[in-house]
Short mmCIF file of C-alpha atoms in Angstrom, two decimals:
data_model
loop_
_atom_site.label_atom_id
_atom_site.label_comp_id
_atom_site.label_asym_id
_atom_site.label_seq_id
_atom_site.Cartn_x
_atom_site.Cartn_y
_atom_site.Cartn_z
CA UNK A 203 34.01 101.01 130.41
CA UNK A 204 31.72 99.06 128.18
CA UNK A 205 29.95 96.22 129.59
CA UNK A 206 28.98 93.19 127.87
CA UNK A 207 25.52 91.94 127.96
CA UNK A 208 24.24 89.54 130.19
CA UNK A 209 21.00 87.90 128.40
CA UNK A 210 18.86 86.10 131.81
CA UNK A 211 17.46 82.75 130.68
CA UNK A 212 14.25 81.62 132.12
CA UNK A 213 13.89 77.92 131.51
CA UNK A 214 10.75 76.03 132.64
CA UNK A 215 8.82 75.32 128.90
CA UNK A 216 10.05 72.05 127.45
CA UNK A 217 8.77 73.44 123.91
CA UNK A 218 9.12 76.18 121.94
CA UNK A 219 7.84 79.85 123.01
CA UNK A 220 5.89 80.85 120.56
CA UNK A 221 4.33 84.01 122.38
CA UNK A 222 4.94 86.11 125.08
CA UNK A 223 3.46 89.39 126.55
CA UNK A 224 4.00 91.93 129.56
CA UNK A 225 1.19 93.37 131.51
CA UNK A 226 1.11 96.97 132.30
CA UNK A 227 2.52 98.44 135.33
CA UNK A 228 0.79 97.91 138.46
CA UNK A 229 1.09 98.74 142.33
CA UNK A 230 3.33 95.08 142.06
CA UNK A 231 5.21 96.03 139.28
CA UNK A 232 4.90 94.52 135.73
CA UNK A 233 4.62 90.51 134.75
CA UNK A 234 5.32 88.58 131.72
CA UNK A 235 2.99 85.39 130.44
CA UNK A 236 4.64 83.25 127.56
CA UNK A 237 3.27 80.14 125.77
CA UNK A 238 4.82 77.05 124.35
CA UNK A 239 3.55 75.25 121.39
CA UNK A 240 5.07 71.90 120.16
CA UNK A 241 7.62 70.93 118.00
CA UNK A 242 7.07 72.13 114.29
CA UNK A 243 5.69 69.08 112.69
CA UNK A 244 3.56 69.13 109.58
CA UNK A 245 1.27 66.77 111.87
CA UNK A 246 -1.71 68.16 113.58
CA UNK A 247 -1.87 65.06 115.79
CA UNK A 248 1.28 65.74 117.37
CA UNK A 249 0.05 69.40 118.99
CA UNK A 250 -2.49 67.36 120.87
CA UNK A 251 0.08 64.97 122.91
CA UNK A 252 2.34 67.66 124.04
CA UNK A 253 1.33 70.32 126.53
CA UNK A 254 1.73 73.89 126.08
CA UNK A 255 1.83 75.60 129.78
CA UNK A 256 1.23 79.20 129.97
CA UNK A 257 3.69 80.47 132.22
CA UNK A 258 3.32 83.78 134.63
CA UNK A 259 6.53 85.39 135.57
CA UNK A 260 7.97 88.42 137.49
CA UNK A 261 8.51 91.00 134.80
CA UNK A 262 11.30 92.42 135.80
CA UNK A 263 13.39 89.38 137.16
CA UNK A 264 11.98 86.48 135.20
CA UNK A 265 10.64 84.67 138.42
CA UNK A 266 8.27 81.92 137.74
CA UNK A 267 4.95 82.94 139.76
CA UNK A 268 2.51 80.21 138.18
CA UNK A 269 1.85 78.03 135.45
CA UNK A 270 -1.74 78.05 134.19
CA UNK A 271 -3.08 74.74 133.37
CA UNK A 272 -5.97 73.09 131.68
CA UNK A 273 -5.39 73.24 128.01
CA UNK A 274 -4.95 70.37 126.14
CA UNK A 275 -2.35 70.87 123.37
CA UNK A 276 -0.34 73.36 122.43
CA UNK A 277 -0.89 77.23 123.19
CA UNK A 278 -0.57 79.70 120.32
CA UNK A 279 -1.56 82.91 122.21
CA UNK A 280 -0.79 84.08 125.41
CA UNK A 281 -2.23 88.07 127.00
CA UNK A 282 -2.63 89.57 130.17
CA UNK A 283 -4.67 92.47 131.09
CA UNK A 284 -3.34 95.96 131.69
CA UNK A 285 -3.46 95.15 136.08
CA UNK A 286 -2.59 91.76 135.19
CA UNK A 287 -5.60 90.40 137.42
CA UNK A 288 -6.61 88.82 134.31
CA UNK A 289 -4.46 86.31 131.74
CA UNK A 290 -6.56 85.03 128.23
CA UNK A 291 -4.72 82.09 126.11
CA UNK A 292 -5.18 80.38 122.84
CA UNK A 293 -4.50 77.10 122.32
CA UNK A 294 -4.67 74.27 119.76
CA UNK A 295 -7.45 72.06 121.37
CA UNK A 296 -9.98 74.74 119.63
CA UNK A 297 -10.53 77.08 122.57
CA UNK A 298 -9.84 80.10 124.42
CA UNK A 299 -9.31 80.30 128.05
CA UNK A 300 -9.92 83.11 130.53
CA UNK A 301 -7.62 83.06 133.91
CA UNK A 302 -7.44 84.51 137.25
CA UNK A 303 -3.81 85.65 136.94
CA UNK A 304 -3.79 86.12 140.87
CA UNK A 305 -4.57 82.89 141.67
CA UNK A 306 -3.99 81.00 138.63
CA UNK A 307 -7.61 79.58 138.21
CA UNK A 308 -9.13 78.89 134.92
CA UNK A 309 -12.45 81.16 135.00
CA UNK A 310 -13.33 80.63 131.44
CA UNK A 311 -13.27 78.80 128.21
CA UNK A 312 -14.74 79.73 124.91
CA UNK A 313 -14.84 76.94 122.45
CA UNK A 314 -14.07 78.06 119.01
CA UNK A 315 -14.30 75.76 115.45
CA UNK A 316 -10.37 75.14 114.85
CA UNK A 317 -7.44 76.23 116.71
CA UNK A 318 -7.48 79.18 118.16
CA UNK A 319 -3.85 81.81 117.65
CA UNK A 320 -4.76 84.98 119.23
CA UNK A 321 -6.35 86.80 122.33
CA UNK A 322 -6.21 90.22 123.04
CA UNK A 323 -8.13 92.34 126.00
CA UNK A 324 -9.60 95.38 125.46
CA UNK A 325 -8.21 98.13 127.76
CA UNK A 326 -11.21 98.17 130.63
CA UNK A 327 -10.68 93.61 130.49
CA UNK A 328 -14.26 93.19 129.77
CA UNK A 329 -13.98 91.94 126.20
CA UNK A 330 -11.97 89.59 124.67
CA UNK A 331 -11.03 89.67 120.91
CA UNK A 332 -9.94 86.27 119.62
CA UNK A 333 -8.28 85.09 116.22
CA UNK A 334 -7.56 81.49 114.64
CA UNK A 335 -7.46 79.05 112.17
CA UNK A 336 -11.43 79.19 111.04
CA UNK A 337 -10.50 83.09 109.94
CA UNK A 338 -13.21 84.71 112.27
CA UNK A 339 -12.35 87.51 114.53
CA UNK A 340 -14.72 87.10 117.66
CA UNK A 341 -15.21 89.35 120.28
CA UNK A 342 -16.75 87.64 123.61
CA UNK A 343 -18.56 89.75 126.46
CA UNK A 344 -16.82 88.31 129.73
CA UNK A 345 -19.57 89.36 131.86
CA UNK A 346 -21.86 87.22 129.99
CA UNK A 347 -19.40 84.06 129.13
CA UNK A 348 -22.58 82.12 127.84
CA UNK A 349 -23.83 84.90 125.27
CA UNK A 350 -22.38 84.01 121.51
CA UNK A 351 -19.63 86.07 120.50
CA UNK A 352 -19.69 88.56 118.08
CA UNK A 353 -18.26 86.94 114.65
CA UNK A 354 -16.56 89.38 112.05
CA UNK A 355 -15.76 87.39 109.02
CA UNK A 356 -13.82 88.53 105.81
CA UNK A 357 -10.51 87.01 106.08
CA UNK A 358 -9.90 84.01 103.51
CA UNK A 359 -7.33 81.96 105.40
CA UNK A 360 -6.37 81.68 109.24
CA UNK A 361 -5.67 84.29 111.50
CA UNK A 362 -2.15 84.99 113.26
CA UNK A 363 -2.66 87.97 115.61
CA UNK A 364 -5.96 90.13 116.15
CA UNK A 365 -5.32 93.45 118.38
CA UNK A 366 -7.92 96.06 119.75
CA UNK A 367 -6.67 99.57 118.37
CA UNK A 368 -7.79 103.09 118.59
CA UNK A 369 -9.09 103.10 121.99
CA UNK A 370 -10.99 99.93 121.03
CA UNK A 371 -13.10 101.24 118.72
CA UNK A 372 -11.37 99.29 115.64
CA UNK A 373 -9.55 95.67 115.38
CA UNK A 374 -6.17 95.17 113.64
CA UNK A 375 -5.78 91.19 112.51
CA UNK A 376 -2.85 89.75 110.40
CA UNK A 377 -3.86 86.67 108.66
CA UNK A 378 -2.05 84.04 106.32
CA UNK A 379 -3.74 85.25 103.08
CA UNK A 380 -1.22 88.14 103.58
CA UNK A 381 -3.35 90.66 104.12
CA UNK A 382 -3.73 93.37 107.58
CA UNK A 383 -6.70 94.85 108.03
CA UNK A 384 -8.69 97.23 109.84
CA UNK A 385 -12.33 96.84 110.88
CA UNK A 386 -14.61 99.13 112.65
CA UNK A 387 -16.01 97.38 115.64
CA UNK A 388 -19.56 98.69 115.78
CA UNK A 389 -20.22 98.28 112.24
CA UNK A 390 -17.88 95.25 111.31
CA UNK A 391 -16.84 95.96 108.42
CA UNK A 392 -13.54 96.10 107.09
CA UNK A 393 -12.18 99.97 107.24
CA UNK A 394 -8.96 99.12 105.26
CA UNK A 395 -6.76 96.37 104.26
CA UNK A 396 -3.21 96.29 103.45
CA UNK A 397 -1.40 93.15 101.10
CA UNK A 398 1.88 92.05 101.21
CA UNK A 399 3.58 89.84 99.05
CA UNK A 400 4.15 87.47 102.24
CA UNK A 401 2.53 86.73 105.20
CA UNK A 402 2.62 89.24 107.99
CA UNK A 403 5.51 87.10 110.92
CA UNK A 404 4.21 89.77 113.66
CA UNK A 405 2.21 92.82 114.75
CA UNK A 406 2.49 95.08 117.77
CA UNK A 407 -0.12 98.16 118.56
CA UNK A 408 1.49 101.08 120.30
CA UNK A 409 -1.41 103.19 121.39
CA UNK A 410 0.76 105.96 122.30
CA UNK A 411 1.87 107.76 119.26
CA UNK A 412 -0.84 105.21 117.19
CA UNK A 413 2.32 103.01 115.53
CA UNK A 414 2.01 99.87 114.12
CA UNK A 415 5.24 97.46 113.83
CA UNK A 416 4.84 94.84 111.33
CA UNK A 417 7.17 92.40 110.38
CA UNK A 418 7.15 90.71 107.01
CA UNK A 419 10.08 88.44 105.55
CA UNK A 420 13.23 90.63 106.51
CA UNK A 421 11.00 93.48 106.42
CA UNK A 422 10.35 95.32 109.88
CA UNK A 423 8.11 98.13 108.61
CA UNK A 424 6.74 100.87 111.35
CA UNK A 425 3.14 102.33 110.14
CA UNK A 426 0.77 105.01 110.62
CA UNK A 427 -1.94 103.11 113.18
CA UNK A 428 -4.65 105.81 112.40
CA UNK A 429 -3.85 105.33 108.52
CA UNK A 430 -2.25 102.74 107.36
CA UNK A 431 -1.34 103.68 103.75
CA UNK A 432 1.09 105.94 105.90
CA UNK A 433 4.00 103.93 105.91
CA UNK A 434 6.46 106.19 107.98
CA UNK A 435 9.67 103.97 107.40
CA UNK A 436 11.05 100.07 106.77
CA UNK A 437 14.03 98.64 108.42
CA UNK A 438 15.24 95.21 106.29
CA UNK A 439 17.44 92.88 108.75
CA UNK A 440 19.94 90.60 108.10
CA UNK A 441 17.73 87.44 108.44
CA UNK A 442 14.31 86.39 108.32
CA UNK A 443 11.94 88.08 111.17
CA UNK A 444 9.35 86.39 113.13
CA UNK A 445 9.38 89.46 115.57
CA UNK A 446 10.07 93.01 116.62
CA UNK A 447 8.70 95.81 118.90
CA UNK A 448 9.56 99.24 119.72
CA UNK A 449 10.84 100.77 122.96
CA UNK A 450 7.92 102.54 124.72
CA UNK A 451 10.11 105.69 124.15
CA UNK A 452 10.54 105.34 120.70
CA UNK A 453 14.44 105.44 121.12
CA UNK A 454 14.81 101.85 119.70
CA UNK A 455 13.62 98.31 118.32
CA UNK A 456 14.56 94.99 118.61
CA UNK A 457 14.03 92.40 116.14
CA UNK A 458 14.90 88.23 116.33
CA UNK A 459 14.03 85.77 113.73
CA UNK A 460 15.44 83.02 111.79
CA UNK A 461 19.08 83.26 113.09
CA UNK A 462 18.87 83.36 116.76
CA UNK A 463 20.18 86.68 117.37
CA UNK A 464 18.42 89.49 118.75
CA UNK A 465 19.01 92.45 116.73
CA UNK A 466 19.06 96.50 118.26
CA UNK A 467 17.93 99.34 115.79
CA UNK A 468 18.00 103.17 116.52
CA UNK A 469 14.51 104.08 115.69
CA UNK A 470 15.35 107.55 114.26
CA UNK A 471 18.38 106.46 111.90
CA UNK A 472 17.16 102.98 111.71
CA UNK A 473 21.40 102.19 112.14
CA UNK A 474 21.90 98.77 113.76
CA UNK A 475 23.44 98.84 117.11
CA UNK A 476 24.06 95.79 118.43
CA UNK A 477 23.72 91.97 117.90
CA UNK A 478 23.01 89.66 120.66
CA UNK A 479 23.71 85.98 120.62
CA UNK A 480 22.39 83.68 123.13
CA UNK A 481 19.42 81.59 122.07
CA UNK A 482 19.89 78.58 120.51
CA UNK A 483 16.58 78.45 118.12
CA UNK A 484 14.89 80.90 116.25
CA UNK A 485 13.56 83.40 118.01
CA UNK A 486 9.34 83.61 117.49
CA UNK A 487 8.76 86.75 119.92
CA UNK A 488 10.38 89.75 121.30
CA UNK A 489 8.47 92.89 123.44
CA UNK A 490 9.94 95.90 125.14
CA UNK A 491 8.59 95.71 129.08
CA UNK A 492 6.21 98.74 129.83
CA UNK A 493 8.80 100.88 131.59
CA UNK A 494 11.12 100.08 128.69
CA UNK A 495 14.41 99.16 130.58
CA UNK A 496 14.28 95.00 129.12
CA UNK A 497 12.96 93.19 126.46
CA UNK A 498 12.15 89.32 126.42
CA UNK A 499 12.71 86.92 123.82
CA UNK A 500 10.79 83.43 123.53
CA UNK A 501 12.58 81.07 121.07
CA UNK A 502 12.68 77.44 119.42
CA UNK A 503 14.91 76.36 122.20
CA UNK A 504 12.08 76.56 124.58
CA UNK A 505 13.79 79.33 126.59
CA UNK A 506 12.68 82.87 127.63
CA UNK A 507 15.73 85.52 127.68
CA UNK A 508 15.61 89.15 129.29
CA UNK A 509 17.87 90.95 128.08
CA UNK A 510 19.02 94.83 129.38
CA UNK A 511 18.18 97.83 127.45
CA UNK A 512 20.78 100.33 129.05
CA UNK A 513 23.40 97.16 129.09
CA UNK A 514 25.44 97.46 132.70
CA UNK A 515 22.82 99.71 134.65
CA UNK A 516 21.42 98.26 137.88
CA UNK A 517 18.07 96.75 137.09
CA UNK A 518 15.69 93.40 138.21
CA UNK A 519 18.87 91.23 138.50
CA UNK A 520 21.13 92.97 137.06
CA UNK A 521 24.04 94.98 139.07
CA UNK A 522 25.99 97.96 137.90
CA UNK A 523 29.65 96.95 139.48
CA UNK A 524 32.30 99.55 139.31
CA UNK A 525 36.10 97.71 138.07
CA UNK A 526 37.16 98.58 142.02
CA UNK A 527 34.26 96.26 143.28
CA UNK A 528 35.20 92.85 141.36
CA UNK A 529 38.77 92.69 142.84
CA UNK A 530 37.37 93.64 146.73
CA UNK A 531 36.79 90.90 148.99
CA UNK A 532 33.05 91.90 149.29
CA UNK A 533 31.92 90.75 146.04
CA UNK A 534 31.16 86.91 146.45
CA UNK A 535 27.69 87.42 146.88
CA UNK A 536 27.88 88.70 142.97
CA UNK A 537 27.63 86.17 139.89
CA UNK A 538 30.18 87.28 137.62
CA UNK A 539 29.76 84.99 134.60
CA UNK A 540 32.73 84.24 132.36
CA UNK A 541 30.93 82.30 129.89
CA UNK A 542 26.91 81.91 129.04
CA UNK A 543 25.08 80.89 132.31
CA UNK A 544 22.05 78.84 131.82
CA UNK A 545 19.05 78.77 134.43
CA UNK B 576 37.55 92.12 126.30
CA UNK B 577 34.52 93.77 127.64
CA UNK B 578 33.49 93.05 131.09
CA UNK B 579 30.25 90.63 131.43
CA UNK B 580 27.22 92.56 133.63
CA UNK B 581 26.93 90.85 136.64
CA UNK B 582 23.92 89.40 138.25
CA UNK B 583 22.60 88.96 141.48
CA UNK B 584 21.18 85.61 140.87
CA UNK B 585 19.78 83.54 138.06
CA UNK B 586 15.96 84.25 137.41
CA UNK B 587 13.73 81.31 139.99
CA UNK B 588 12.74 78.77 137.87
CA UNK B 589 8.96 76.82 138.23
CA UNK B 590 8.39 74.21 141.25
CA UNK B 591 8.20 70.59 140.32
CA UNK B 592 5.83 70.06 142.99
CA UNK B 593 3.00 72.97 142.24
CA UNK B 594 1.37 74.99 139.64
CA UNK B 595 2.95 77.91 141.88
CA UNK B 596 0.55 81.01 142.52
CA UNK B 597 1.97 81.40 146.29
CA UNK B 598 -1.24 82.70 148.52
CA UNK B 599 0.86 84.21 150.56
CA UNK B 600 2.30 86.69 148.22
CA UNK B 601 1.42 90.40 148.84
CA UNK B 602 0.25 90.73 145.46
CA UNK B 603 -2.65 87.23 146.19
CA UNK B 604 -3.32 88.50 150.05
CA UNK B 605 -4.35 91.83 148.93
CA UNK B 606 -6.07 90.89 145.79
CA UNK B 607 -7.68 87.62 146.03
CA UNK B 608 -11.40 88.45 147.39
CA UNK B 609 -12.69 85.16 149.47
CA UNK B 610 -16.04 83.58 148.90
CA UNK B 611 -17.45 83.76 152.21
CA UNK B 612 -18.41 87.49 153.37
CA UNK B 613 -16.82 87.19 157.16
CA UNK B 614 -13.26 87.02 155.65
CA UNK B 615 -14.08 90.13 154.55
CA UNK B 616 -15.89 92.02 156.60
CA UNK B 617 -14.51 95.19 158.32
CA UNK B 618 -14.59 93.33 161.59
CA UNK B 619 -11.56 90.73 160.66
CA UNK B 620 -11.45 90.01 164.12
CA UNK B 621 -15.36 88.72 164.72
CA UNK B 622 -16.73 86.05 165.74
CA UNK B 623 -17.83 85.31 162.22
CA UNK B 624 -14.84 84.78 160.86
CA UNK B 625 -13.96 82.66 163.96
CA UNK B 626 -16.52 80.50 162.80
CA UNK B 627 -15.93 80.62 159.04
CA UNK B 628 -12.27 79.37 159.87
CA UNK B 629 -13.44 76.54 162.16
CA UNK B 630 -16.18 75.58 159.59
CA UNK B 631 -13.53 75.55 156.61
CA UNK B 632 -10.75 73.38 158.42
CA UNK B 633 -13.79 70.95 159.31
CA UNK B 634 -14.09 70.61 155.86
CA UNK B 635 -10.94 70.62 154.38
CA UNK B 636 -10.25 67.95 157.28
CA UNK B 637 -13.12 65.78 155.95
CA UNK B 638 -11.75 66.16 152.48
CA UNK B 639 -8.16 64.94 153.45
CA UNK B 640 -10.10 62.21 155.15
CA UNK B 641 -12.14 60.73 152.55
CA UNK B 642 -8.91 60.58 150.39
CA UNK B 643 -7.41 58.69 152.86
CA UNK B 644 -10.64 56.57 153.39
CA UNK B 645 -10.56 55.80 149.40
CA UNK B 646 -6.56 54.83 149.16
CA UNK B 647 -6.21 51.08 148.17
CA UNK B 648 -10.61 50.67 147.36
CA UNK B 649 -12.03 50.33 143.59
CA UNK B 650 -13.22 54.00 143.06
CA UNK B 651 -15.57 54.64 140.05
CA UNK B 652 -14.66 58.29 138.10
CA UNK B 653 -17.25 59.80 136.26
CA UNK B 654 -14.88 61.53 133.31
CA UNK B 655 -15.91 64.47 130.79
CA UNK B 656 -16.90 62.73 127.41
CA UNK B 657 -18.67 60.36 128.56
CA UNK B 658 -15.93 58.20 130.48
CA UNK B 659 -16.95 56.09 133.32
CA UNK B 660 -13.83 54.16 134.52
CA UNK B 661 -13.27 52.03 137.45
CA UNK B 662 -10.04 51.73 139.20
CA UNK B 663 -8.12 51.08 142.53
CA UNK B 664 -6.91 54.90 144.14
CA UNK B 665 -3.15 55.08 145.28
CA UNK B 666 -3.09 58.82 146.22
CA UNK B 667 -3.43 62.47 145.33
CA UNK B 668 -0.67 64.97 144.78
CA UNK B 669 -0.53 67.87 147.11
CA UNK B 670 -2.56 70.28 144.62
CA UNK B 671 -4.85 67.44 144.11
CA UNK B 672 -4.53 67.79 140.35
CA UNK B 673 -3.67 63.97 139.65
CA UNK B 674 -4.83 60.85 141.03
CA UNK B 675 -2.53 57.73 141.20
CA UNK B 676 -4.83 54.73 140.43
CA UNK B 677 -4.24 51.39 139.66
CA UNK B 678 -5.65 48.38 137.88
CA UNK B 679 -7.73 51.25 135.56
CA UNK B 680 -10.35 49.57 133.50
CA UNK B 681 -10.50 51.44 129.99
CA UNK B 682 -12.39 50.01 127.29
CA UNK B 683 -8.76 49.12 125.45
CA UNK B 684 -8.12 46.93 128.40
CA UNK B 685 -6.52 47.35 132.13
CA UNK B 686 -3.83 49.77 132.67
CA UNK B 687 -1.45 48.33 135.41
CA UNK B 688 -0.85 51.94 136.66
CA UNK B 689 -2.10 55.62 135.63
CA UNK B 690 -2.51 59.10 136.46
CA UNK B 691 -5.75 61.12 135.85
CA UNK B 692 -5.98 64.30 135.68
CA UNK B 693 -8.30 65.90 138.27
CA UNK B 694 -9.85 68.68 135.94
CA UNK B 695 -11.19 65.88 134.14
CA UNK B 696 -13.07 64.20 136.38
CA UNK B 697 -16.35 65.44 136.79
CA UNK B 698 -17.43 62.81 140.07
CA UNK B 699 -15.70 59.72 141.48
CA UNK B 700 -17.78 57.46 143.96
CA UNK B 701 -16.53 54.63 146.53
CA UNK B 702 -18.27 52.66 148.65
CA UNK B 703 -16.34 52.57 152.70
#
């Protein structure tokens, strides 16, 4: 019997999520950290009067665990480490900030010359790549917070995502003058750059099988992460994408952007599955958890949504209930929603 | 019409009262390392640790105290920037994150009643 989906909303941000990310999977399982910007206004002022609060949560239930404060303004950029012992954000009041994701204390903060939109951790935590508004890619030793970063310069307008690639040895970053490139991190230099005729919306690394998703107007494109002429296929969607990212298993993506939905693609025939309604903003971010069995949302309407990859199969919060079960007098301890439940 | 999944429960949402980070999770008791060695040291039951704990509730009790000692008394806060503001202390929250003060003297004038935020204060002094 086919089951409809039942999207979990985790409320708790009074402003938009503009990024989210899962950890990897450790002896606890795997947790999710999101951020929350401020309302779209053309005014800079207005970031600094509302606070964006980097949220930790259960990854497979949505459970708040901790909110991370401490930044002043909104937060672009939210990452965790692989053991999530470790959380980095980015934020609008021009710096970076390194956290104790166990205990929820701020260890560091790296002050940068604008805002800062991006923070990613190499794989063994000890450096942290960051990515903003004054178009330098910096990478910062964290075992010697008071050394000066190293600054790779090149691109000509601000930066929206920077990612460590190829076992660290080389940087991906996605700026607004439309361009992605690839630098070498030893020698800095810029290995390869790829233009669009729009700015890139998103970018997501997937080490295993070295794919890079990139989304571009209603363009989700899927490249080669070792060469990135090799474009192996594009997907266009119905609507304007801020966001998409492939199951770990390469089965399927999920895309969300301008009209709320979430959107399922089979990755080999690229065929549309399924659309999911639920949010009521755009949706900025989507990600597959590690173990590939949900995928969050973060959108406009300041929610975060987890939604089932196998829809129906018992999971986090979600129960598999066979048609025999709902009539039996055993099943009040179940929620059976009728209509859209909100947290 | 297809059947909705059902769920157990809705996904816990964040405490109004704390920045959350529960120390007695599993995942915070077995990761968090304390600051003082006798916590832990292979001998958890020692006599060190004995006296670690008494020493750290002597202090934390002394803390609790001299926030008591300060409610309702002009306390001066030394702020980051520069700030140097006087003001009458009402109370702490339970994280001690914010201070209720009132009567603050800011440079625009006196603010009847305000919060500051404890990770902006650098010192705060008060005379008993």
């Amino acid at each position: 019997m086919a089951m409809r989906q039942t999207p979990l909303t985790c409320s708790g941000h009074t402003r938009p999520v503009v990024d989210l990310a899962f950890s990897g999977i450790t002896p606890y399982g795997y947790f999710l950290i999101s951020a929350s910007s401020c309302k779209r206004y053309p005014c800079l002022l207005c970031c600094f009067s509302l606070d964006g609060k980097p949220m930790l949560r259960q990854g497979d239930t949505g459970d708040w665990i901790g909110t991370f404060l401490g930044h002043k303004g909104a937060v672009w950029g939210a990452t965790l480490n692989k053991e999530a012992t470790k959380a980095a954000t980015a934020a609008a009041d021009f710096t970076a900030k390194v956290w104790d994701a166990v205990t929820g204390d701020e260890t560091l903060t790296l002050a940068h010359k604008h805002i800062v939109k991006s923070v990613h951790f190499t794989q063994d935590s000890n450096h942290l790549l960051t990515g903003g508004n004054d178009k330098v890619l910096r990478i910062f030793d964290l075992s010697k917070p008071e050394a000066d970063p190293q600054e790779i310069a090149g691109h000509t307008s601000a930066i929206k995502k920077a990612l460590w690639c190829n076992n660290d040895t080389q940087i991906l970053s996605a700026a607004e003058d439309k361009t992605v490139r690839l630098w070498d991190r030893s020698s800095m230099e810029t290995v390869k750059t790829l233009a669009f005729d729009v700015a890139v919306s998103s970018m997501e690394y997937i080490a295993d099988g070295e794919i890079l998703v990139i989304t571009y107007g209603k363009t989700i494109a899927f490249y080669d992460a070792l060469d990135q002429r090799a474009k192996f296929s594009t997907v266009d969607a119905p609507t304007s994408i801020h966001s998409a990212s492939l199951h770990p298993e390469k089965d399927f993506f999920v895309a969300g952007g301008d009209d709320f939905k979430l959107y399922k693609y089979d990755y080999s025939t690229k065929e549309e599955l399924e659309s999911y309604k639920g949010h009521f903003g755009p949706v900025h971010c989507v990600r597959f958890s590690p173990d590939g069995e949900l995928y969050a949302s973060g959108s406009e309407d300041g929610t975060l949504r987890l939604w089932q990859t196998a829809v129906g199969k018992t999971y986090g919060l979600w129960k598999c209930v066979l048609p025999e079960e709902l009539v039996s007098e055993n099943s009040d301890t179940l929620y059976c929603p009728a209509t859209e439940i909100k947290a | 019409m297809k059947t909705p999944v059902s769920v157990l429960r809705l996904p816990r949402g964040p405490d109004p009262n704390s920045r959350g980070f529960d120390p007695n999770s599993a995942r915070f008791l077995a990761l968090c390392p304390t600051t003082v060695s006798a916590s832990s040291a292979a001998d958890a039951h020692g006599v060190a640790l004995r006296d670690e704990q008494r020493a750290r509730s002597l202090l934390r009790e002394r803390f609790l105290r001299s926030l008591l000692a300060m409610c309702g008394r002009p306390v001066r806060f030394s702020m980051y920037e520069k700030v140097q503001v006087e003001a009458k202390f009402g109370a702490s929250d339970i994280d001690v994150l914010n201070f209720q003060v009132s009567d603050l003297q800011t440079p625009i004038g006196v603010q009847k009643e305000a919060l500051l935020r404890c990770p902006d204060i650098i010192t705060y002094n008060f005379e008993i």
